[in-house]
Amino acid sequence: MPEFLRRSVPRRRLLAGQLLFAPLVIGYKMGLVSGTFIRSLIVRFGYSGVPVSVVEARGLEFARSHLPGTLRPEALQRIAWHRSQGHAIVVVSGGLEAYLRPWCEAHGLELVCSVLEQRDGILTGRYEGPQCVLAEKARRVGERYDLKAYPAIYAYGDTAEDRHLLGLATERYYRWQKVEAAAGR
């Protein structure tokens, strides 16, 4: 998400935001400021009053030019394997729909993610509902899918914010290492 912010927030606003939020970013890196809190502030500052069409265009460009170079080969291999098994494949992310939706659509994947609120084609600077992080990831997945209908659920995570999502799975991987299955599944 930080790279998308650099590419999608108006330049003057981006520079001002970097100065304004530098202490909070340092606090975040030190574990003193929550990621949810700082993301909400950055989104508010960066996207308030920005036309949706501008962010969507930048998201499409980002999905085409930047995301392919950032994806781990293991992720693409696992997607191909799940597809060969006939599994439903869902990307669950705290990242923004503006760049994740075009990528997921191009690859035939379902998506559950954070969405920016808009009114009359202009972004408000708020999220539409809670950010799709922490327990919200698991809640949204459970709301959208009847998990009991699946004989196996695979989940992959790479940050501490994924622990709730991993807890839904019968087969779970953290940073590409298999971890013990969730109790009761």
Short mmCIF file of N, CA and C in Angstrom, two decimals:
data_model
loop_
_atom_site.label_atom_id
_atom_site.label_comp_id
_atom_site.label_asym_id
_atom_site.label_seq_id
_atom_site.Cartn_x
_atom_site.Cartn_y
_atom_site.Cartn_z
N MET A 1 0.81 -1.21 0.00
CA MET A 1 0.00 0.00 0.00
C MET A 1 0.85 1.27 0.00
N PRO A 2 1.98 1.32 0.70
CA PRO A 2 2.77 2.56 0.67
C PRO A 2 3.19 2.97 -0.74
N GLU A 3 3.54 2.00 -1.56
CA GLU A 3 3.95 2.34 -2.94
C GLU A 3 2.76 2.88 -3.72
N PHE A 4 1.58 2.32 -3.52
CA PHE A 4 0.41 2.84 -4.22
C PHE A 4 0.10 4.26 -3.76
N LEU A 5 0.24 4.53 -2.48
CA LEU A 5 0.04 5.89 -1.99
C LEU A 5 0.98 6.87 -2.70
N ARG A 6 2.24 6.49 -2.83
CA ARG A 6 3.21 7.36 -3.51
C ARG A 6 2.81 7.63 -4.96
N ARG A 7 2.14 6.68 -5.57
CA ARG A 7 1.77 6.81 -6.98
C ARG A 7 0.38 7.41 -7.20
N SER A 8 -0.43 7.48 -6.15
CA SER A 8 -1.81 7.90 -6.36
C SER A 8 -2.22 9.17 -5.63
N VAL A 9 -1.52 9.52 -4.57
CA VAL A 9 -1.86 10.74 -3.83
C VAL A 9 -1.24 11.93 -4.57
N PRO A 10 -2.00 13.03 -4.73
CA PRO A 10 -1.44 14.21 -5.41
C PRO A 10 -0.09 14.61 -4.78
N ARG A 11 0.86 14.95 -5.63
CA ARG A 11 2.26 15.16 -5.23
C ARG A 11 2.42 16.13 -4.06
N ARG A 12 1.81 17.30 -4.13
CA ARG A 12 1.97 18.29 -3.04
C ARG A 12 1.42 17.75 -1.73
N ARG A 13 0.30 17.05 -1.83
CA ARG A 13 -0.31 16.47 -0.63
C ARG A 13 0.58 15.35 -0.09
N LEU A 14 1.17 14.57 -0.98
CA LEU A 14 2.06 13.49 -0.56
C LEU A 14 3.26 14.04 0.21
N LEU A 15 3.88 15.09 -0.32
CA LEU A 15 5.05 15.68 0.35
C LEU A 15 4.67 16.25 1.72
N ALA A 16 3.56 16.95 1.78
CA ALA A 16 3.11 17.51 3.06
C ALA A 16 2.79 16.38 4.05
N GLY A 17 2.16 15.32 3.56
CA GLY A 17 1.82 14.19 4.42
C GLY A 17 3.05 13.47 4.96
N GLN A 18 4.07 13.37 4.12
CA GLN A 18 5.31 12.72 4.58
C GLN A 18 5.91 13.48 5.76
N LEU A 19 5.88 14.78 5.70
CA LEU A 19 6.39 15.59 6.81
C LEU A 19 5.48 15.49 8.03
N LEU A 20 4.20 15.63 7.80
CA LEU A 20 3.22 15.62 8.88
C LEU A 20 3.18 14.29 9.63
N PHE A 21 3.24 13.20 8.89
CA PHE A 21 3.06 11.88 9.50
C PHE A 21 4.37 11.17 9.84
N ALA A 22 5.51 11.79 9.59
CA ALA A 22 6.80 11.14 9.88
C ALA A 22 6.89 10.65 11.33
N PRO A 23 6.50 11.45 12.32
CA PRO A 23 6.59 10.93 13.71
C PRO A 23 5.69 9.71 13.94
N LEU A 24 4.51 9.70 13.32
CA LEU A 24 3.60 8.56 13.49
C LEU A 24 4.14 7.32 12.79
N VAL A 25 4.76 7.51 11.64
CA VAL A 25 5.34 6.38 10.92
C VAL A 25 6.47 5.77 11.75
N ILE A 26 7.28 6.61 12.35
CA ILE A 26 8.35 6.12 13.23
C ILE A 26 7.72 5.37 14.41
N GLY A 27 6.66 5.92 14.99
CA GLY A 27 5.96 5.25 16.09
C GLY A 27 5.38 3.92 15.66
N TYR A 28 4.88 3.85 14.43
CA TYR A 28 4.36 2.59 13.90
C TYR A 28 5.48 1.56 13.79
N LYS A 29 6.61 1.97 13.23
CA LYS A 29 7.74 1.05 13.06
C LYS A 29 8.30 0.59 14.40
N MET A 30 8.11 1.39 15.43
CA MET A 30 8.57 1.01 16.78
C MET A 30 7.51 0.21 17.54
N GLY A 31 6.34 0.03 16.94
CA GLY A 31 5.27 -0.72 17.58
C GLY A 31 4.45 0.10 18.56
N LEU A 32 4.56 1.42 18.48
CA LEU A 32 3.84 2.30 19.41
C LEU A 32 2.52 2.83 18.84
N VAL A 33 2.38 2.78 17.53
CA VAL A 33 1.18 3.29 16.84
C VAL A 33 0.60 2.15 16.01
N SER A 34 -0.70 1.95 16.09
CA SER A 34 -1.31 0.84 15.35
C SER A 34 -1.36 1.15 13.86
N GLY A 35 -1.23 0.10 13.08
CA GLY A 35 -1.33 0.24 11.63
C GLY A 35 -2.70 0.73 11.21
N THR A 36 -3.74 0.26 11.88
CA THR A 36 -5.10 0.69 11.56
C THR A 36 -5.25 2.20 11.74
N PHE A 37 -4.73 2.70 12.83
CA PHE A 37 -4.83 4.14 13.12
C PHE A 37 -4.07 4.96 12.08
N ILE A 38 -2.83 4.60 11.81
CA ILE A 38 -2.04 5.41 10.88
C ILE A 38 -2.59 5.32 9.47
N ARG A 39 -3.07 4.14 9.05
CA ARG A 39 -3.66 4.02 7.71
C ARG A 39 -4.89 4.92 7.58
N SER A 40 -5.72 4.97 8.62
CA SER A 40 -6.93 5.80 8.54
C SER A 40 -6.55 7.28 8.41
N LEU A 41 -5.52 7.72 9.12
CA LEU A 41 -5.08 9.12 9.00
C LEU A 41 -4.50 9.41 7.62
N ILE A 42 -3.69 8.51 7.13
CA ILE A 42 -3.06 8.71 5.82
C ILE A 42 -4.11 8.71 4.71
N VAL A 43 -5.06 7.79 4.78
CA VAL A 43 -6.13 7.74 3.78
C VAL A 43 -6.95 9.03 3.82
N ARG A 44 -7.26 9.50 5.02
CA ARG A 44 -8.04 10.73 5.15
C ARG A 44 -7.29 11.91 4.53
N PHE A 45 -6.03 12.05 4.88
CA PHE A 45 -5.23 13.16 4.38
C PHE A 45 -4.97 13.03 2.87
N GLY A 46 -4.66 11.82 2.43
CA GLY A 46 -4.26 11.63 1.04
C GLY A 46 -5.38 11.65 0.04
N TYR A 47 -6.56 11.15 0.42
CA TYR A 47 -7.60 10.95 -0.59
C TYR A 47 -8.84 11.82 -0.43
N SER A 48 -8.96 12.61 0.62
CA SER A 48 -10.14 13.47 0.77
C SER A 48 -10.26 14.41 -0.42
N GLY A 49 -11.41 14.37 -1.08
CA GLY A 49 -11.68 15.28 -2.19
C GLY A 49 -11.08 14.88 -3.52
N VAL A 50 -10.43 13.74 -3.59
CA VAL A 50 -9.82 13.28 -4.84
C VAL A 50 -10.88 12.54 -5.66
N PRO A 51 -10.98 12.83 -6.96
CA PRO A 51 -11.96 12.11 -7.79
C PRO A 51 -11.68 10.61 -7.82
N VAL A 52 -12.73 9.82 -7.70
CA VAL A 52 -12.62 8.36 -7.74
C VAL A 52 -11.95 7.94 -9.05
N SER A 53 -12.30 8.59 -10.14
CA SER A 53 -11.75 8.21 -11.45
C SER A 53 -10.23 8.31 -11.48
N VAL A 54 -9.67 9.28 -10.78
CA VAL A 54 -8.21 9.44 -10.74
C VAL A 54 -7.58 8.25 -10.01
N VAL A 55 -8.12 7.90 -8.86
CA VAL A 55 -7.55 6.80 -8.07
C VAL A 55 -7.78 5.46 -8.78
N GLU A 56 -8.92 5.27 -9.40
CA GLU A 56 -9.16 4.04 -10.15
C GLU A 56 -8.19 3.90 -11.31
N ALA A 57 -7.93 4.99 -12.03
CA ALA A 57 -6.97 4.95 -13.15
C ALA A 57 -5.57 4.61 -12.64
N ARG A 58 -5.19 5.21 -11.54
CA ARG A 58 -3.87 4.91 -10.97
C ARG A 58 -3.82 3.47 -10.45
N GLY A 59 -4.95 3.00 -9.91
CA GLY A 59 -5.02 1.62 -9.44
C GLY A 59 -4.85 0.61 -10.57
N LEU A 60 -5.49 0.88 -11.69
CA LEU A 60 -5.37 0.00 -12.86
C LEU A 60 -3.92 -0.02 -13.35
N GLU A 61 -3.32 1.14 -13.45
CA GLU A 61 -1.92 1.23 -13.88
C GLU A 61 -1.01 0.50 -12.89
N PHE A 62 -1.25 0.69 -11.61
CA PHE A 62 -0.45 0.04 -10.56
C PHE A 62 -0.59 -1.48 -10.65
N ALA A 63 -1.82 -1.96 -10.87
CA ALA A 63 -2.07 -3.40 -10.97
C ALA A 63 -1.34 -4.00 -12.17
N ARG A 64 -1.25 -3.24 -13.23
CA ARG A 64 -0.60 -3.74 -14.45
C ARG A 64 0.92 -3.63 -14.40
N SER A 65 1.43 -2.52 -13.86
CA SER A 65 2.86 -2.26 -13.95
C SER A 65 3.66 -2.63 -12.70
N HIS A 66 3.07 -2.47 -11.53
CA HIS A 66 3.84 -2.66 -10.30
C HIS A 66 3.60 -4.02 -9.64
N LEU A 67 2.36 -4.42 -9.49
CA LEU A 67 2.05 -5.65 -8.74
C LEU A 67 2.73 -6.90 -9.31
N PRO A 68 2.77 -7.08 -10.62
CA PRO A 68 3.42 -8.31 -11.12
C PRO A 68 4.87 -8.47 -10.64
N GLY A 69 5.58 -7.39 -10.48
CA GLY A 69 6.97 -7.47 -10.03
C GLY A 69 7.12 -7.67 -8.53
N THR A 70 6.04 -7.55 -7.78
CA THR A 70 6.13 -7.68 -6.32
C THR A 70 5.63 -9.03 -5.81
N LEU A 71 4.96 -9.77 -6.67
CA LEU A 71 4.38 -11.03 -6.23
C LEU A 71 5.45 -12.12 -6.11
N ARG A 72 5.39 -12.83 -5.02
CA ARG A 72 6.34 -13.91 -4.78
C ARG A 72 6.03 -15.08 -5.72
N PRO A 73 7.06 -15.71 -6.26
CA PRO A 73 6.81 -16.88 -7.12
C PRO A 73 6.00 -17.96 -6.40
N GLU A 74 6.22 -18.10 -5.08
CA GLU A 74 5.47 -19.09 -4.31
C GLU A 74 3.97 -18.80 -4.36
N ALA A 75 3.62 -17.53 -4.32
CA ALA A 75 2.20 -17.16 -4.34
C ALA A 75 1.57 -17.55 -5.68
N LEU A 76 2.26 -17.24 -6.75
CA LEU A 76 1.72 -17.59 -8.07
C LEU A 76 1.64 -19.10 -8.26
N GLN A 77 2.62 -19.82 -7.73
CA GLN A 77 2.59 -21.29 -7.80
C GLN A 77 1.42 -21.85 -7.01
N ARG A 78 1.18 -21.30 -5.83
CA ARG A 78 0.07 -21.78 -5.00
C ARG A 78 -1.27 -21.45 -5.66
N ILE A 79 -1.39 -20.28 -6.26
CA ILE A 79 -2.63 -19.94 -6.97
C ILE A 79 -2.86 -20.94 -8.09
N ALA A 80 -1.82 -21.24 -8.86
CA ALA A 80 -1.95 -22.21 -9.96
C ALA A 80 -2.34 -23.59 -9.42
N TRP A 81 -1.73 -24.00 -8.30
CA TRP A 81 -2.07 -25.29 -7.72
C TRP A 81 -3.53 -25.33 -7.27
N HIS A 82 -3.96 -24.28 -6.55
CA HIS A 82 -5.35 -24.24 -6.08
C HIS A 82 -6.32 -24.24 -7.27
N ARG A 83 -5.97 -23.52 -8.30
CA ARG A 83 -6.82 -23.49 -9.50
C ARG A 83 -6.89 -24.91 -10.10
N SER A 84 -5.76 -25.62 -10.16
CA SER A 84 -5.76 -26.99 -10.73
C SER A 84 -6.59 -27.95 -9.89
N GLN A 85 -6.75 -27.64 -8.61
CA GLN A 85 -7.55 -28.48 -7.71
C GLN A 85 -9.04 -28.11 -7.73
N GLY A 86 -9.37 -27.05 -8.46
CA GLY A 86 -10.76 -26.59 -8.53
C GLY A 86 -11.21 -25.81 -7.31
N HIS A 87 -10.26 -25.30 -6.53
CA HIS A 87 -10.58 -24.56 -5.32
C HIS A 87 -11.07 -23.14 -5.64
N ALA A 88 -11.94 -22.64 -4.80
CA ALA A 88 -12.28 -21.21 -4.84
C ALA A 88 -11.05 -20.47 -4.31
N ILE A 89 -10.65 -19.41 -4.98
CA ILE A 89 -9.46 -18.67 -4.57
C ILE A 89 -9.88 -17.24 -4.28
N VAL A 90 -9.60 -16.81 -3.06
CA VAL A 90 -10.00 -15.48 -2.61
C VAL A 90 -8.78 -14.75 -2.06
N VAL A 91 -8.52 -13.57 -2.59
CA VAL A 91 -7.49 -12.71 -2.03
C VAL A 91 -8.15 -11.91 -0.92
N VAL A 92 -7.61 -11.99 0.28
CA VAL A 92 -8.14 -11.26 1.44
C VAL A 92 -7.03 -10.32 1.90
N SER A 93 -7.29 -9.01 1.81
CA SER A 93 -6.22 -8.05 2.04
C SER A 93 -6.72 -6.77 2.68
N GLY A 94 -5.84 -6.15 3.43
CA GLY A 94 -6.10 -4.82 3.96
C GLY A 94 -5.80 -3.75 2.92
N GLY A 95 -5.20 -4.17 1.80
CA GLY A 95 -4.90 -3.23 0.70
C GLY A 95 -6.19 -2.69 0.09
N LEU A 96 -6.02 -1.76 -0.82
CA LEU A 96 -7.16 -1.05 -1.38
C LEU A 96 -7.72 -1.69 -2.64
N GLU A 97 -9.03 -1.65 -2.74
CA GLU A 97 -9.73 -2.18 -3.89
C GLU A 97 -9.26 -1.52 -5.19
N ALA A 98 -8.86 -0.27 -5.14
CA ALA A 98 -8.47 0.47 -6.35
C ALA A 98 -7.41 -0.26 -7.16
N TYR A 99 -6.48 -0.91 -6.51
CA TYR A 99 -5.45 -1.64 -7.26
C TYR A 99 -5.61 -3.16 -7.18
N LEU A 100 -6.25 -3.66 -6.13
CA LEU A 100 -6.42 -5.11 -6.02
C LEU A 100 -7.50 -5.64 -6.95
N ARG A 101 -8.60 -4.90 -7.10
CA ARG A 101 -9.70 -5.38 -7.95
C ARG A 101 -9.24 -5.62 -9.39
N PRO A 102 -8.54 -4.67 -10.04
CA PRO A 102 -8.13 -4.94 -11.42
C PRO A 102 -7.21 -6.16 -11.53
N TRP A 103 -6.31 -6.33 -10.56
CA TRP A 103 -5.40 -7.47 -10.61
C TRP A 103 -6.17 -8.77 -10.42
N CYS A 104 -7.05 -8.81 -9.44
CA CYS A 104 -7.84 -10.02 -9.18
C CYS A 104 -8.74 -10.36 -10.37
N GLU A 105 -9.37 -9.36 -10.94
CA GLU A 105 -10.24 -9.61 -12.10
C GLU A 105 -9.43 -10.16 -13.27
N ALA A 106 -8.23 -9.63 -13.49
CA ALA A 106 -7.39 -10.10 -14.59
C ALA A 106 -6.96 -11.55 -14.38
N HIS A 107 -6.92 -12.01 -13.14
CA HIS A 107 -6.49 -13.37 -12.83
C HIS A 107 -7.63 -14.29 -12.41
N GLY A 108 -8.86 -13.81 -12.50
CA GLY A 108 -10.02 -14.63 -12.17
C GLY A 108 -10.11 -15.01 -10.71
N LEU A 109 -9.71 -14.09 -9.83
CA LEU A 109 -9.72 -14.35 -8.39
C LEU A 109 -10.79 -13.51 -7.70
N GLU A 110 -11.36 -14.05 -6.65
CA GLU A 110 -12.30 -13.29 -5.84
C GLU A 110 -11.52 -12.39 -4.89
N LEU A 111 -12.18 -11.36 -4.36
CA LEU A 111 -11.48 -10.38 -3.54
C LEU A 111 -12.32 -9.94 -2.35
N VAL A 112 -11.67 -9.86 -1.21
CA VAL A 112 -12.22 -9.26 0.00
C VAL A 112 -11.13 -8.30 0.47
N CYS A 113 -11.45 -6.99 0.53
CA CYS A 113 -10.40 -6.02 0.86
C CYS A 113 -11.00 -4.72 1.40
N SER A 114 -10.11 -3.78 1.70
CA SER A 114 -10.52 -2.45 2.14
C SER A 114 -11.00 -1.63 0.94
N VAL A 115 -12.04 -0.85 1.17
CA VAL A 115 -12.64 -0.04 0.11
C VAL A 115 -12.72 1.40 0.59
N LEU A 116 -12.38 2.34 -0.28
CA LEU A 116 -12.48 3.75 0.06
C LEU A 116 -13.90 4.25 -0.16
N GLU A 117 -14.39 5.03 0.77
CA GLU A 117 -15.73 5.60 0.68
C GLU A 117 -15.75 6.73 -0.35
N GLN A 118 -16.87 6.82 -1.06
CA GLN A 118 -17.02 7.88 -2.05
C GLN A 118 -18.44 8.44 -2.03
N ARG A 119 -18.53 9.67 -2.45
CA ARG A 119 -19.84 10.33 -2.60
C ARG A 119 -19.79 11.15 -3.89
N ASP A 120 -20.72 10.85 -4.77
CA ASP A 120 -20.83 11.57 -6.03
C ASP A 120 -19.51 11.61 -6.80
N GLY A 121 -18.80 10.48 -6.81
CA GLY A 121 -17.58 10.37 -7.59
C GLY A 121 -16.35 10.99 -6.95
N ILE A 122 -16.46 11.40 -5.69
CA ILE A 122 -15.34 12.01 -4.97
C ILE A 122 -15.07 11.19 -3.71
N LEU A 123 -13.80 10.91 -3.45
CA LEU A 123 -13.44 10.17 -2.24
C LEU A 123 -13.61 11.05 -1.01
N THR A 124 -14.10 10.44 0.06
CA THR A 124 -14.32 11.19 1.30
C THR A 124 -13.08 11.20 2.19
N GLY A 125 -12.15 10.29 1.92
CA GLY A 125 -10.98 10.17 2.79
C GLY A 125 -11.21 9.18 3.92
N ARG A 126 -12.31 8.46 3.86
CA ARG A 126 -12.61 7.44 4.87
C ARG A 126 -12.71 6.09 4.19
N TYR A 127 -12.64 5.07 5.00
CA TYR A 127 -12.90 3.72 4.52
C TYR A 127 -14.40 3.49 4.51
N GLU A 128 -14.84 2.67 3.57
CA GLU A 128 -16.23 2.22 3.56
C GLU A 128 -16.30 1.04 4.52
N GLY A 129 -16.78 1.28 5.70
CA GLY A 129 -16.75 0.26 6.75
C GLY A 129 -15.37 0.15 7.34
N PRO A 130 -15.18 -0.85 8.20
CA PRO A 130 -13.85 -1.01 8.82
C PRO A 130 -12.80 -1.43 7.79
N GLN A 131 -11.54 -1.13 8.10
CA GLN A 131 -10.45 -1.63 7.28
C GLN A 131 -10.47 -3.15 7.33
N CYS A 132 -10.10 -3.78 6.24
CA CYS A 132 -10.09 -5.24 6.17
C CYS A 132 -8.76 -5.76 6.72
N VAL A 133 -8.61 -5.65 8.04
CA VAL A 133 -7.40 -6.08 8.73
C VAL A 133 -7.80 -6.79 10.02
N LEU A 134 -6.84 -7.53 10.59
CA LEU A 134 -7.03 -8.20 11.86
C LEU A 134 -8.29 -9.07 11.84
N ALA A 135 -9.13 -8.98 12.88
CA ALA A 135 -10.33 -9.81 12.98
C ALA A 135 -11.34 -9.50 11.88
N GLU A 136 -11.28 -8.31 11.31
CA GLU A 136 -12.21 -7.94 10.24
C GLU A 136 -12.02 -8.82 9.00
N LYS A 137 -10.80 -9.24 8.73
CA LYS A 137 -10.57 -10.15 7.60
C LYS A 137 -11.38 -11.43 7.80
N ALA A 138 -11.25 -12.04 8.95
CA ALA A 138 -11.96 -13.29 9.23
C ALA A 138 -13.47 -13.06 9.25
N ARG A 139 -13.91 -11.95 9.82
CA ARG A 139 -15.34 -11.66 9.87
C ARG A 139 -15.93 -11.57 8.47
N ARG A 140 -15.25 -10.84 7.59
CA ARG A 140 -15.77 -10.67 6.23
C ARG A 140 -15.78 -11.99 5.46
N VAL A 141 -14.75 -12.78 5.64
CA VAL A 141 -14.73 -14.08 4.97
C VAL A 141 -15.88 -14.93 5.47
N GLY A 142 -16.08 -14.98 6.78
CA GLY A 142 -17.18 -15.75 7.36
C GLY A 142 -18.54 -15.25 6.94
N GLU A 143 -18.66 -13.96 6.74
CA GLU A 143 -19.93 -13.37 6.30
C GLU A 143 -20.22 -13.70 4.84
N ARG A 144 -19.20 -13.74 4.04
CA ARG A 144 -19.38 -13.93 2.59
C ARG A 144 -19.44 -15.39 2.17
N TYR A 145 -18.78 -16.27 2.92
CA TYR A 145 -18.68 -17.68 2.54
C TYR A 145 -19.19 -18.57 3.67
N ASP A 146 -19.89 -19.63 3.29
CA ASP A 146 -20.30 -20.65 4.25
C ASP A 146 -19.12 -21.60 4.43
N LEU A 147 -18.30 -21.34 5.41
CA LEU A 147 -17.05 -22.08 5.58
C LEU A 147 -17.27 -23.57 5.85
N LYS A 148 -18.43 -23.92 6.40
CA LYS A 148 -18.73 -25.32 6.67
C LYS A 148 -18.93 -26.11 5.38
N ALA A 149 -19.18 -25.41 4.29
CA ALA A 149 -19.39 -26.08 3.00
C ALA A 149 -18.09 -26.52 2.34
N TYR A 150 -16.96 -26.12 2.91
CA TYR A 150 -15.66 -26.44 2.31
C TYR A 150 -14.97 -27.51 3.15
N PRO A 151 -14.56 -28.62 2.52
CA PRO A 151 -13.88 -29.67 3.28
C PRO A 151 -12.51 -29.24 3.79
N ALA A 152 -11.88 -28.33 3.09
CA ALA A 152 -10.58 -27.81 3.52
C ALA A 152 -10.54 -26.32 3.21
N ILE A 153 -9.90 -25.58 4.09
CA ILE A 153 -9.71 -24.15 3.89
C ILE A 153 -8.23 -23.87 4.07
N TYR A 154 -7.64 -23.30 3.03
CA TYR A 154 -6.23 -22.93 3.06
C TYR A 154 -6.14 -21.43 3.29
N ALA A 155 -5.20 -21.02 4.09
CA ALA A 155 -4.98 -19.59 4.29
C ALA A 155 -3.48 -19.33 4.35
N TYR A 156 -3.11 -18.17 3.81
CA TYR A 156 -1.71 -17.77 3.75
C TYR A 156 -1.60 -16.36 4.33
N GLY A 157 -0.62 -16.15 5.18
CA GLY A 157 -0.43 -14.83 5.77
C GLY A 157 1.04 -14.52 5.91
N ASP A 158 1.33 -13.23 6.00
CA ASP A 158 2.73 -12.85 6.17
C ASP A 158 2.93 -11.75 7.21
N THR A 159 1.85 -11.34 7.89
CA THR A 159 2.00 -10.36 8.96
C THR A 159 1.16 -10.80 10.17
N ALA A 160 1.43 -10.20 11.30
CA ALA A 160 0.65 -10.51 12.51
C ALA A 160 -0.82 -10.16 12.31
N GLU A 161 -1.13 -9.26 11.40
CA GLU A 161 -2.53 -8.88 11.14
C GLU A 161 -3.32 -10.02 10.49
N ASP A 162 -2.64 -11.08 10.09
CA ASP A 162 -3.32 -12.21 9.43
C ASP A 162 -3.72 -13.33 10.39
N ARG A 163 -3.41 -13.20 11.66
CA ARG A 163 -3.63 -14.32 12.58
C ARG A 163 -5.10 -14.74 12.68
N HIS A 164 -6.02 -13.82 12.63
CA HIS A 164 -7.45 -14.17 12.70
C HIS A 164 -7.87 -14.94 11.45
N LEU A 165 -7.40 -14.49 10.31
CA LEU A 165 -7.72 -15.17 9.06
C LEU A 165 -7.13 -16.58 9.07
N LEU A 166 -5.90 -16.72 9.51
CA LEU A 166 -5.27 -18.04 9.59
C LEU A 166 -6.04 -18.97 10.52
N GLY A 167 -6.67 -18.39 11.52
CA GLY A 167 -7.45 -19.19 12.46
C GLY A 167 -8.67 -19.86 11.85
N LEU A 168 -9.11 -19.42 10.69
CA LEU A 168 -10.25 -20.03 10.00
C LEU A 168 -9.87 -21.31 9.26
N ALA A 169 -8.58 -21.48 9.01
CA ALA A 169 -8.11 -22.48 8.06
C ALA A 169 -7.88 -23.85 8.67
N THR A 170 -8.03 -24.87 7.83
CA THR A 170 -7.61 -26.22 8.18
C THR A 170 -6.15 -26.43 7.76
N GLU A 171 -5.71 -25.69 6.77
CA GLU A 171 -4.32 -25.71 6.29
C GLU A 171 -3.86 -24.26 6.27
N ARG A 172 -2.92 -23.94 7.14
CA ARG A 172 -2.51 -22.55 7.19
C ARG A 172 -1.01 -22.41 7.08
N TYR A 173 -0.62 -21.31 6.43
CA TYR A 173 0.78 -21.04 6.16
C TYR A 173 1.10 -19.60 6.57
N TYR A 174 2.14 -19.47 7.35
CA TYR A 174 2.61 -18.15 7.75
C TYR A 174 4.01 -17.96 7.17
N ARG A 175 4.14 -16.95 6.35
CA ARG A 175 5.41 -16.69 5.65
C ARG A 175 5.91 -17.94 4.95
N TRP A 176 4.96 -18.62 4.30
CA TRP A 176 5.20 -19.79 3.45
C TRP A 176 5.61 -21.03 4.23
N GLN A 177 5.51 -20.98 5.55
CA GLN A 177 5.78 -22.16 6.37
C GLN A 177 4.46 -22.68 6.93
N LYS A 178 4.23 -23.97 6.77
CA LYS A 178 3.00 -24.57 7.29
C LYS A 178 3.02 -24.50 8.81
N VAL A 179 1.89 -24.12 9.39
CA VAL A 179 1.74 -24.07 10.83
C VAL A 179 0.59 -24.99 11.25
N GLU A 180 0.55 -25.32 12.53
CA GLU A 180 -0.45 -26.23 13.06
C GLU A 180 -1.86 -25.78 12.69
N ALA A 181 -2.72 -26.73 12.32
CA ALA A 181 -4.10 -26.43 11.95
C ALA A 181 -4.86 -25.87 13.14
N ALA A 182 -5.83 -25.04 12.83
CA ALA A 182 -6.67 -24.44 13.87
C ALA A 182 -7.46 -25.51 14.62
N ALA A 183 -7.60 -25.34 15.91
CA ALA A 183 -8.35 -26.28 16.72
C ALA A 183 -9.82 -26.23 16.32
N GLY A 184 -10.45 -27.38 16.31
CA GLY A 184 -11.88 -27.44 16.02
C GLY A 184 -12.22 -27.46 14.55
N ARG A 185 -11.24 -27.48 13.69
CA ARG A 185 -11.53 -27.52 12.24
C ARG A 185 -11.20 -28.89 11.70
#
